[in-house]
XYZ file of C-alpha atoms in Angstrom:
658
model
C -52.489 32.156 -21.116
C -55.986 30.759 -20.532
C -57.155 27.180 -20.974
C -54.201 25.348 -19.419
C -54.957 22.171 -17.500
C -53.033 19.627 -15.468
C -53.657 16.324 -13.754
C -53.273 15.611 -10.030
C -52.901 12.175 -8.432
C -54.900 11.503 -5.281
C -54.128 8.645 -2.856
C -56.288 7.224 -0.063
C -56.100 9.093 3.159
C -53.887 11.723 1.563
C -54.108 15.462 2.152
C -52.723 16.768 -1.135
C -51.561 20.395 -1.445
C -51.576 22.225 -4.771
C -51.441 25.710 -6.208
C -54.122 26.551 -8.744
C -53.648 29.480 -11.116
C -56.943 31.149 -11.934
C -58.103 30.321 -15.436
C -56.591 26.832 -15.360
C -58.342 23.536 -14.765
C -57.158 20.763 -12.446
C -58.202 17.191 -13.104
C -58.286 14.215 -10.697
C -58.827 10.533 -11.420
C -60.969 9.814 -8.353
C -60.347 6.074 -8.688
C -56.744 6.659 -7.645
C -57.825 7.600 -4.143
C -60.614 5.064 -3.685
C -60.373 1.875 -1.592
C -61.034 -1.439 -3.373
C -64.703 -2.405 -3.765
C -65.888 1.204 -3.401
C -68.694 2.031 -5.820
C -69.603 5.596 -4.903
C -67.973 8.870 -3.974
C -68.988 12.315 -2.815
C -67.169 15.635 -2.593
C -67.502 18.861 -0.664
C -65.690 21.966 -1.978
C -65.234 25.331 -0.329
C -67.170 28.215 -1.965
C -64.149 29.445 -3.960
C -64.008 26.243 -6.045
C -66.086 25.225 -9.058
C -66.247 21.485 -9.676
C -67.512 19.201 -12.431
C -67.762 15.396 -12.661
C -66.987 13.709 -15.995
C -67.664 10.170 -17.204
C -70.054 9.268 -14.391
C -73.533 7.983 -15.066
C -75.738 10.749 -13.667
C -78.809 8.519 -13.792
C -77.209 6.270 -11.156
C -76.687 9.076 -8.619
C -78.241 8.681 -5.178
C -78.569 10.727 -2.024
C -77.807 9.304 1.442
C -78.286 11.422 4.566
C -78.511 14.518 2.376
C -75.198 13.768 0.581
C -75.187 13.267 -3.212
C -73.232 10.151 -4.186
C -71.716 9.698 -7.632
C -71.121 6.263 -9.136
C -67.460 5.384 -9.688
C -66.149 4.014 -12.955
C -62.635 3.540 -14.231
C -63.022 6.645 -16.416
C -64.542 8.968 -13.832
C -62.728 12.307 -13.577
C -63.323 15.357 -11.434
C -62.342 18.732 -12.904
C -62.224 21.846 -10.807
C -60.987 25.405 -10.862
C -60.663 28.189 -8.338
C -62.803 31.257 -8.863
C -60.952 33.800 -6.699
C -57.367 34.267 -5.533
C -56.603 32.945 -2.068
C -56.130 35.338 0.814
C -54.297 32.658 2.779
C -52.333 29.574 1.851
C -54.524 26.453 1.471
C -57.812 28.314 1.898
C -59.431 26.233 -0.836
C -60.362 22.650 0.011
C -62.111 19.667 -1.536
C -62.914 16.648 0.668
C -63.641 13.353 -1.126
C -65.514 10.523 0.619
C -65.714 6.940 -0.699
C -68.584 4.533 -0.123
C -68.795 0.762 -0.449
C -71.692 -1.216 -1.910
C -74.727 -0.761 0.326
C -72.777 1.390 2.806
C -74.361 4.492 4.313
C -71.131 5.821 5.814
C -67.872 6.631 4.046
C -65.247 3.895 4.018
C -62.368 6.360 3.557
C -61.628 9.987 2.781
C -59.060 12.006 0.844
C -58.611 15.726 0.468
C -56.961 18.475 -1.515
C -55.857 21.810 -0.110
C -55.682 24.502 -2.786
C -54.015 27.889 -2.924
C -55.400 30.060 -5.712
C -53.303 32.736 -7.361
C -53.907 35.006 -10.307
C -50.840 35.272 -12.533
C -50.263 36.949 -15.868
C -47.239 38.153 -17.824
C -48.416 41.336 -19.512
C -47.235 43.638 -22.274
C -48.744 46.324 -24.488
C -50.245 43.754 -26.841
C -52.941 46.079 -28.212
C -50.322 48.753 -29.028
C -51.972 51.689 -27.279
C -48.998 52.579 -25.075
C -50.453 50.928 -21.931
C -49.749 47.464 -20.515
C -53.196 45.901 -20.352
C -54.045 42.881 -18.224
C -53.994 39.382 -19.696
C -54.685 40.184 -23.332
C -55.786 36.833 -24.812
C -53.712 37.456 -27.975
C -50.475 38.512 -26.312
C -48.635 35.286 -27.224
C -49.009 35.815 -30.979
C -48.105 38.674 -33.317
C -50.288 39.839 -36.187
C -50.131 42.715 -38.685
C -52.824 45.175 -39.671
C -55.120 47.781 -38.091
C -56.655 45.094 -35.858
C -53.345 43.329 -35.225
C -52.083 42.349 -31.787
C -48.659 41.822 -30.266
C -46.114 43.950 -28.448
C -43.227 45.880 -30.027
C -39.601 46.338 -28.996
C -37.169 49.015 -30.085
C -33.542 48.134 -30.665
C -31.786 50.069 -27.915
C -29.305 51.589 -30.366
C -29.075 55.146 -29.061
C -26.758 56.396 -26.317
C -28.515 58.077 -23.400
C -25.543 57.907 -21.052
C -21.971 58.978 -21.668
C -20.935 55.919 -19.652
C -22.544 53.468 -22.087
C -20.526 51.476 -24.567
C -21.006 52.291 -28.240
C -24.807 52.083 -27.809
C -27.024 51.484 -24.754
C -28.029 47.990 -25.824
C -25.873 45.440 -24.039
C -25.275 47.407 -20.831
C -25.648 45.372 -17.618
C -27.292 48.170 -15.676
C -29.464 51.079 -16.784
C -27.159 54.070 -16.577
C -29.779 56.700 -17.373
C -33.469 56.917 -16.548
C -34.000 58.132 -20.112
C -32.822 54.712 -21.268
C -35.848 53.078 -19.639
C -38.110 55.151 -21.898
C -36.629 53.391 -24.935
C -37.612 49.991 -23.541
C -40.967 48.242 -23.468
C -42.614 47.650 -20.091
C -43.504 44.108 -19.112
C -45.412 43.310 -15.922
C -45.667 40.030 -14.047
C -48.952 40.542 -12.237
C -49.664 38.387 -9.185
C -52.640 38.229 -6.820
C -52.694 35.685 -4.034
C -51.692 35.037 -0.425
C -48.679 36.667 1.162
C -46.610 33.513 0.627
C -46.788 30.497 -1.617
C -46.683 26.991 -0.135
C -43.185 25.489 0.128
C -41.764 24.191 -3.150
C -43.219 26.789 -5.564
C -41.180 29.376 -7.483
C -41.648 31.944 -10.268
C -39.318 31.807 -13.272
C -38.903 34.296 -16.136
C -37.044 32.801 -19.095
C -36.256 32.858 -22.826
C -34.872 30.402 -25.359
C -31.191 30.198 -26.253
C -32.180 31.225 -29.794
C -33.727 34.488 -28.564
C -30.972 35.252 -26.057
C -28.803 37.412 -28.391
C -31.811 39.441 -29.505
C -33.200 40.990 -26.324
C -32.391 42.086 -22.786
C -34.656 42.281 -19.724
C -34.061 44.614 -16.766
C -35.513 44.519 -13.251
C -35.021 46.854 -10.305
C -32.751 45.825 -7.430
C -31.855 48.330 -4.723
C -33.117 51.218 -6.866
C -30.930 50.139 -9.816
C -32.314 48.457 -12.925
C -30.123 45.424 -13.553
C -29.925 43.079 -16.517
C -31.591 39.796 -15.511
C -32.454 37.976 -18.761
C -30.945 37.970 -22.252
C -27.542 37.443 -23.862
C -25.880 34.768 -21.667
C -28.721 34.767 -19.095
C -31.596 32.483 -20.046
C -33.694 32.697 -16.873
C -34.383 34.705 -13.744
C -35.984 33.412 -10.536
C -38.494 36.117 -9.716
C -39.468 36.939 -6.179
C -43.078 36.115 -5.276
C -44.588 39.187 -3.642
C -48.193 38.198 -3.021
C -50.560 40.753 -4.453
C -48.668 43.176 -6.687
C -46.692 43.670 -9.877
C -43.120 42.855 -10.803
C -42.011 45.445 -13.331
C -39.551 44.575 -16.092
C -38.149 46.607 -18.987
C -37.309 44.889 -22.264
C -34.874 46.118 -24.929
C -34.200 44.857 -28.422
C -30.557 44.133 -29.187
C -30.705 43.232 -32.856
C -32.653 44.402 -35.876
C -34.446 41.859 -38.046
C -31.852 40.353 -40.356
C -31.018 37.293 -42.404
C -32.003 34.288 -40.265
C -33.866 36.432 -37.709
C -37.461 37.473 -38.397
C -37.622 39.961 -35.511
C -39.941 37.917 -33.280
C -38.896 37.124 -29.694
C -40.773 35.354 -26.905
C -40.617 35.701 -23.114
C -42.199 33.156 -20.758
C -43.103 33.178 -17.079
C -43.746 29.875 -15.306
C -44.862 28.812 -11.875
C -42.606 25.904 -10.920
C -43.378 23.110 -8.491
C -40.906 20.928 -6.563
C -42.465 17.809 -5.080
C -39.315 16.221 -3.689
C -36.006 17.889 -2.883
C -33.384 17.002 -5.464
C -35.977 16.267 -8.158
C -36.116 18.870 -10.971
C -38.820 21.509 -10.759
C -41.728 21.166 -13.161
C -43.805 24.016 -14.613
C -47.449 23.871 -13.584
C -48.438 27.095 -15.367
C -46.768 29.097 -18.128
C -47.688 32.472 -19.571
C -46.183 33.683 -22.845
C -45.741 37.069 -24.526
C -44.361 37.764 -27.992
C -42.637 40.925 -29.193
C -41.681 41.995 -32.688
C -38.555 44.133 -32.895
C -39.325 47.326 -34.803
C -37.739 47.540 -38.254
C -35.517 50.350 -39.440
C -37.638 52.571 -41.688
C -35.768 54.726 -44.204
C -37.275 58.082 -45.179
C -37.872 59.228 -48.789
C -36.915 62.730 -49.820
C -40.566 63.765 -50.123
C -40.933 63.810 -46.319
C -40.397 67.101 -44.534
C -36.742 67.864 -43.722
C -35.452 68.324 -40.201
C -31.732 68.973 -40.765
C -29.325 69.143 -43.700
C -25.781 67.760 -43.467
C -22.872 68.859 -45.618
C -19.071 68.793 -45.429
C -16.683 71.687 -45.435
C -13.530 70.846 -47.411
C -10.723 72.921 -48.895
C -12.268 73.552 -52.306
C -16.025 73.760 -51.686
C -16.373 77.191 -50.069
C -18.656 78.585 -52.778
C -20.723 75.389 -52.919
C -21.112 75.466 -49.138
C -22.193 79.103 -49.248
C -24.919 78.342 -51.804
C -26.163 75.304 -49.862
C -26.334 77.356 -46.666
C -28.335 80.056 -48.453
C -30.730 77.473 -49.895
C -31.304 75.820 -46.510
C -31.735 79.167 -44.786
C -34.309 80.374 -47.337
C -36.181 77.075 -47.044
C -36.151 77.622 -43.253
C -34.473 74.372 -42.201
C -31.474 73.624 -40.010
C -28.021 72.783 -41.343
C -25.095 70.975 -39.761
C -21.642 71.352 -41.265
C -19.069 68.611 -40.842
C -15.666 70.271 -40.714
C -12.400 68.912 -42.007
C -11.045 67.715 -38.672
C -13.877 65.152 -38.770
C -14.339 64.535 -42.516
C -10.584 64.456 -43.291
C -11.252 65.589 -46.831
C -14.127 63.183 -47.528
C -16.957 65.281 -49.017
C -19.453 62.539 -49.926
C -21.971 62.944 -47.112
C -24.726 61.046 -48.959
C -22.539 58.017 -49.527
C -21.496 57.540 -45.907
C -24.916 57.105 -44.307
C -28.680 56.863 -44.674
C -31.233 58.287 -42.244
C -34.231 56.397 -40.922
C -36.096 55.885 -37.687
C -37.588 53.249 -35.426
C -41.065 53.432 -33.944
C -43.053 51.700 -31.205
C -46.307 52.830 -29.564
C -44.350 54.243 -26.627
C -41.403 55.865 -28.429
C -39.795 56.810 -31.736
C -36.355 58.179 -32.572
C -34.099 58.657 -35.611
C -31.437 56.098 -36.498
C -28.492 56.508 -38.833
C -27.540 53.515 -40.973
C -23.767 53.639 -41.493
C -22.515 52.468 -44.874
C -19.761 49.839 -45.121
C -17.889 52.137 -47.550
C -15.856 53.499 -44.591
C -14.193 56.454 -46.247
C -12.616 59.246 -44.250
C -16.103 60.225 -43.068
C -16.508 56.890 -41.304
C -16.330 58.401 -37.790
C -19.011 61.042 -38.425
C -22.177 58.947 -37.808
C -21.015 57.405 -34.543
C -19.000 60.358 -33.303
C -21.318 63.227 -34.223
C -24.812 61.706 -34.449
C -25.117 58.829 -31.965
C -26.498 60.192 -28.699
C -29.675 60.482 -26.609
C -32.640 59.428 -28.762
C -30.459 59.186 -31.863
C -29.643 55.621 -32.799
C -26.867 54.035 -34.836
C -26.632 50.789 -36.782
C -24.177 49.438 -39.337
C -23.488 46.259 -41.240
C -19.877 45.174 -41.575
C -18.714 43.529 -44.775
C -15.335 42.124 -45.727
C -13.335 44.927 -47.352
C -12.807 42.753 -50.425
C -16.594 42.644 -50.951
C -17.249 46.386 -50.716
C -17.713 48.261 -54.003
C -18.946 51.702 -54.992
C -22.470 50.257 -55.019
C -22.278 49.958 -51.195
C -22.256 53.734 -50.862
C -25.673 55.062 -49.940
C -26.118 57.297 -52.943
C -27.136 53.860 -54.151
C -29.914 53.549 -51.545
C -33.114 55.532 -51.972
C -36.758 55.108 -50.977
C -39.903 55.821 -52.956
C -42.844 57.700 -51.476
C -45.872 55.550 -50.502
C -47.276 53.687 -53.512
C -49.763 51.015 -54.525
C -48.602 48.495 -57.114
C -50.453 45.461 -58.477
C -53.111 45.960 -55.809
C -50.617 45.892 -52.933
C -50.150 48.938 -50.745
C -46.711 50.121 -49.653
C -47.609 52.871 -47.148
C -43.927 53.420 -46.254
C -42.680 53.353 -49.842
C -40.181 50.892 -51.282
C -36.408 50.780 -50.962
C -34.485 51.219 -54.227
C -30.955 49.891 -54.594
C -28.700 49.670 -57.627
C -27.359 46.358 -58.813
C -25.891 44.664 -61.860
C -27.752 43.576 -64.984
C -29.563 40.312 -64.186
C -27.452 38.235 -66.585
C -24.098 39.773 -65.698
C -21.602 39.099 -62.937
C -21.132 42.793 -62.272
C -21.176 44.795 -59.053
C -23.948 44.411 -56.474
C -24.547 45.905 -53.067
C -22.812 43.624 -50.567
C -24.902 40.740 -49.262
C -24.936 41.767 -45.584
C -26.515 45.120 -46.453
C -28.986 43.676 -48.954
C -30.023 40.969 -46.490
C -30.511 43.599 -43.789
C -32.680 45.803 -46.012
C -34.860 42.905 -47.158
C -35.280 41.639 -43.566
C -36.954 44.893 -42.439
C -39.932 43.789 -44.612
C -41.952 47.000 -44.423
C -40.273 48.714 -47.427
C -39.941 45.763 -49.804
C -36.756 46.515 -51.823
C -36.484 46.844 -55.597
C -33.154 46.210 -57.310
C -32.390 48.452 -60.285
C -29.695 48.237 -62.954
C -26.916 50.735 -62.149
C -23.772 48.835 -63.072
C -23.754 50.654 -66.420
C -22.593 53.758 -64.532
C -18.980 54.250 -63.475
C -19.987 55.169 -59.915
C -23.086 52.981 -60.097
C -25.614 54.829 -57.900
C -29.384 55.108 -58.334
C -29.230 58.840 -57.562
C -27.352 59.371 -60.833
C -30.473 58.872 -62.923
C -33.515 59.215 -60.636
C -35.099 61.087 -57.751
C -38.549 61.963 -56.406
C -40.077 65.391 -55.911
C -43.296 66.316 -54.087
C -46.456 67.157 -56.020
C -49.532 69.085 -54.777
C -52.045 66.512 -56.004
C -53.501 63.211 -54.914
C -50.471 61.273 -56.176
C -48.260 63.397 -53.959
C -45.031 62.993 -55.936
C -43.356 62.612 -59.313
C -40.534 60.316 -60.327
C -37.812 62.375 -61.980
C -35.530 60.602 -64.447
C -32.379 61.776 -66.199
C -33.111 61.717 -69.934
C -30.487 61.886 -72.690
C -33.284 61.639 -75.266
C -34.955 64.738 -73.798
C -31.651 66.621 -73.811
C -30.901 65.772 -77.451
C -34.449 66.771 -78.418
C -34.120 70.127 -76.614
C -30.790 70.752 -78.345
C -32.324 69.849 -81.718
C -35.113 72.360 -81.111
C -32.583 75.065 -80.194
C -30.615 74.353 -83.348
C -33.754 74.624 -85.466
C -34.525 77.943 -83.760
C -31.146 79.220 -84.946
C -29.165 78.714 -81.757
C -26.798 76.004 -82.988
C -23.798 78.158 -82.033
C -24.899 78.572 -78.417
C -22.155 77.209 -76.194
C -22.065 75.187 -73.016
C -19.723 75.514 -70.018
C -19.395 79.308 -70.358
C -17.140 80.768 -67.696
C -15.469 77.443 -66.995
C -11.909 76.499 -67.838
C -13.007 73.565 -69.936
C -13.566 72.672 -73.556
C -16.591 74.494 -74.899
C -19.237 72.652 -76.819
C -21.830 74.218 -79.110
C -25.271 72.762 -79.600
C -24.415 71.859 -83.192
C -21.132 70.160 -82.234
C -22.833 67.950 -79.641
C -25.551 66.896 -82.076
C -23.036 66.207 -84.835
C -20.574 64.213 -82.719
C -21.658 60.673 -83.488
C -19.916 59.063 -80.507
C -21.815 61.339 -78.071
C -25.126 60.538 -79.728
C -24.449 56.788 -79.730
C -23.256 56.738 -76.121
C -26.406 58.544 -75.026
C -28.665 56.226 -76.983
C -27.046 53.468 -74.889
C -27.479 55.480 -71.651
C -31.133 56.128 -72.474
C -31.635 52.406 -73.088
C -30.233 51.627 -69.615
C -32.449 54.260 -67.998
C -35.494 52.965 -69.873
C -34.793 49.481 -68.537
C -35.087 50.959 -65.044
C -38.056 53.105 -66.075
C -40.034 49.970 -66.915
C -39.087 48.318 -63.601
C -40.101 51.420 -61.652
C -43.433 51.761 -63.476
C -44.286 48.146 -62.709
C -42.970 47.924 -59.116
C -44.221 51.358 -58.016
C -47.509 51.294 -59.928
C -46.635 54.384 -62.000
C -47.891 55.692 -65.325
C -46.085 57.978 -67.768
C -48.012 60.911 -66.243
C -46.180 60.236 -62.952
C -42.733 60.639 -64.552
C -40.796 63.790 -65.383
C -37.828 63.565 -67.764
C -35.119 66.171 -67.317
C -32.229 66.740 -69.721
C -28.980 64.864 -69.083
C -26.042 63.643 -71.136
C -23.467 60.960 -70.351
C -20.078 59.958 -71.711
C -18.550 56.494 -71.504
C -15.296 55.956 -69.667
C -14.051 52.405 -70.310
C -17.640 51.341 -71.068
C -19.046 52.935 -67.901
C -21.051 56.148 -67.970
C -20.329 59.471 -66.256
C -22.244 62.739 -66.493
C -21.159 64.954 -69.388
C -22.427 68.131 -67.704
C -23.594 68.533 -64.075
C -26.361 65.992 -63.619
C -29.507 67.877 -62.631
C -31.377 64.808 -61.368
C -28.810 64.545 -58.563
C -30.544 67.279 -56.569
C -31.387 67.975 -52.931
C -35.127 68.150 -52.195
C -36.175 70.393 -49.303
C -39.950 70.513 -49.412
C -40.815 72.764 -52.343
C -37.243 74.011 -52.624
C -34.950 72.125 -54.987
C -31.158 72.548 -54.969
C -30.186 71.481 -58.507
C -26.673 71.158 -59.954
C -26.056 74.119 -62.260
C -25.850 72.439 -65.719
C -23.894 75.126 -67.565
C -26.099 74.523 -70.596
C -26.190 76.562 -73.814
C -26.658 80.274 -73.117
C -29.477 81.758 -75.180
C -30.602 85.345 -74.600
C -28.311 85.525 -71.563
C -29.917 82.596 -69.736
C -29.123 78.904 -69.556
C -31.574 77.065 -71.796
C -31.392 73.890 -69.657
C -32.157 75.824 -66.483
C -35.074 77.554 -68.195
C -36.413 74.218 -69.389
C -36.291 72.645 -65.904
C -37.844 75.689 -64.209
C -40.822 75.488 -66.594
C -41.028 71.729 -66.043
C -41.355 72.084 -62.263
C -43.537 75.202 -62.260
C -46.872 73.283 -62.379
C -45.741 71.432 -59.217
C -45.111 74.761 -57.442
C -41.454 73.843 -56.934
C -38.749 76.474 -56.642
C -35.471 75.710 -58.429
C -32.140 76.974 -57.125
C -29.143 76.067 -59.308
C -25.969 75.372 -57.366
C -22.500 75.491 -58.912
C -20.809 72.186 -58.043
C -18.568 71.737 -61.109
C -15.151 72.070 -59.497
C -15.895 70.714 -56.030
C -18.168 67.769 -56.928
C -18.970 67.244 -60.637
C -15.341 66.844 -61.699
C -14.939 64.337 -58.874
C -17.867 62.277 -60.268
C -20.585 63.503 -57.930
C -23.156 66.273 -57.610
C -25.308 68.138 -55.063
C -27.164 65.089 -53.764
C -23.928 63.124 -53.355
C -22.439 65.896 -51.251
C -25.404 66.448 -48.938
C -27.715 64.438 -46.705
C -31.057 65.192 -45.071
C -32.655 63.875 -41.918
C -36.419 63.957 -42.284
C -39.546 63.618 -40.178
C -40.944 60.089 -39.906
C -44.067 58.868 -41.645
C -47.312 59.464 -39.750
C -48.350 55.917 -40.727
C -47.646 53.267 -38.087
C -45.712 50.392 -39.647
C -47.451 47.700 -37.582
C -50.780 48.637 -39.181
C -49.587 47.400 -42.571
C -51.303 44.390 -44.026
C -48.827 41.532 -43.702
C -45.853 42.463 -45.916
């Protein structure tokens, strides 16, 4: 931190000792060391000192015996700074001489012995992966392509089997791989082998920041926790010329009441008299921002698909495995000894990642729903370079809307002139004027606090389950837009059925091959309660359609409507036939719930309609039978699967301030 200054007091006949940090200015009131009646003074510095006289009338200067004398006034100050680090203690010196009126020889003298050191606390403030020296903007944090300020990752993975739940919070580094997750911080020193007596180096943080970060330093070949949590400071060992290396970890994601910024300071302390508190004579400051959790939209490239194996989903599992295999991605099956009969893989967790210039790794966000799958994220996913985070809510507060089928992310968009290069989070909520269900506050607060994917709240409380994935999804598109919003549409379904009836297919039946009540096209169109319930469902979806168009900057050309029908169960909607919008998106391969629509000319008319709809986008549709194992249990393909995806190529810190 450049530009610091401090004042020294000089007494007659005194030989003052001081340490001067390069880049700082020392100031002396020369009157303090002058005898009474003295009118002039001179000074002689060693070559490693620059000196300047302030508030002295230069026109009154005179030279006696080759020595320039400066007139003294009550306001006269001398400012000086050292230009190079000392090689030995006290190798800088200024001698002051005082002269009386008409005197050719000094009446008295005083002197200062100076030890110059170069000192800087350094981090990767320019975000290029290297710790540069004394970046002038390292104490502040700014967004954007030209932004400055260092970044911390929350140390939420588990590199060592001996760690607690996650690495963050350990008192020693148990694995060298763990150091790679942390940000390097260097205390750079250049000066003599030893400091004068009474000077110490201190690394410290505020009590407010203490729960949010940890600092490690090597002792006897072991990296030990020295600052953070209950430790607010660490007395660092002065080593002369060299670097003290520290590693810094984040312990907490940005959240309600915590904006993600943390500050570390290093001070040079001075003790004048034993028993008197030390005072800082120089302080350097660095600021980190803790990286947010970034959630991935389903238009990013898949890495691995997750699905449960339960007693009644053998055929579903077989079809999912075939789809994933043909799309050439990996699959991980969670067996019953872990899932304990809980099949809703989407609802238990959401995948994201964290990213700093030096490192990036995936993180699973564990839902507070805590069904029988609750052990899967921490037991099966947490590990080396795979992080874990959760938010705990009171069980009385948790509703169906806290399951993560109710948490999606849009692809990158621009809306109202503002760019969202990492997309926007979408969560379902209640109608603005109602007191219905909402996602629990601790999760909503957490999502909003990440800042980089500014959340949008949609109206989903009209649905029995209440999840956004029951009426919307996104699919990739091979054009400049890059995606389409897909919405479930009762109006589209009723229109398609009307067309089929007019074509003479009113007797075509749905649900063929299933042990369920069969419905013809004509019967559906003539059943007034179905029509009225779906007019209501369409109204609810249109409410969300308008929000999405505004908040995501979409036009009607960016939206695809696919047929869907709903029925009301105690005033809350459920899918009448398998809900095709609740699909799994694997690049250009779509796994869509088989709708069991009206069979016309030996093919399902709803499947044919959707295939034609997606053909211009070069998307391949595979229809998966989920009726028995998921649909009848109020879920579909998307609810029963989950996908970990590659991160965005865009670096979140290059966003304009969100």
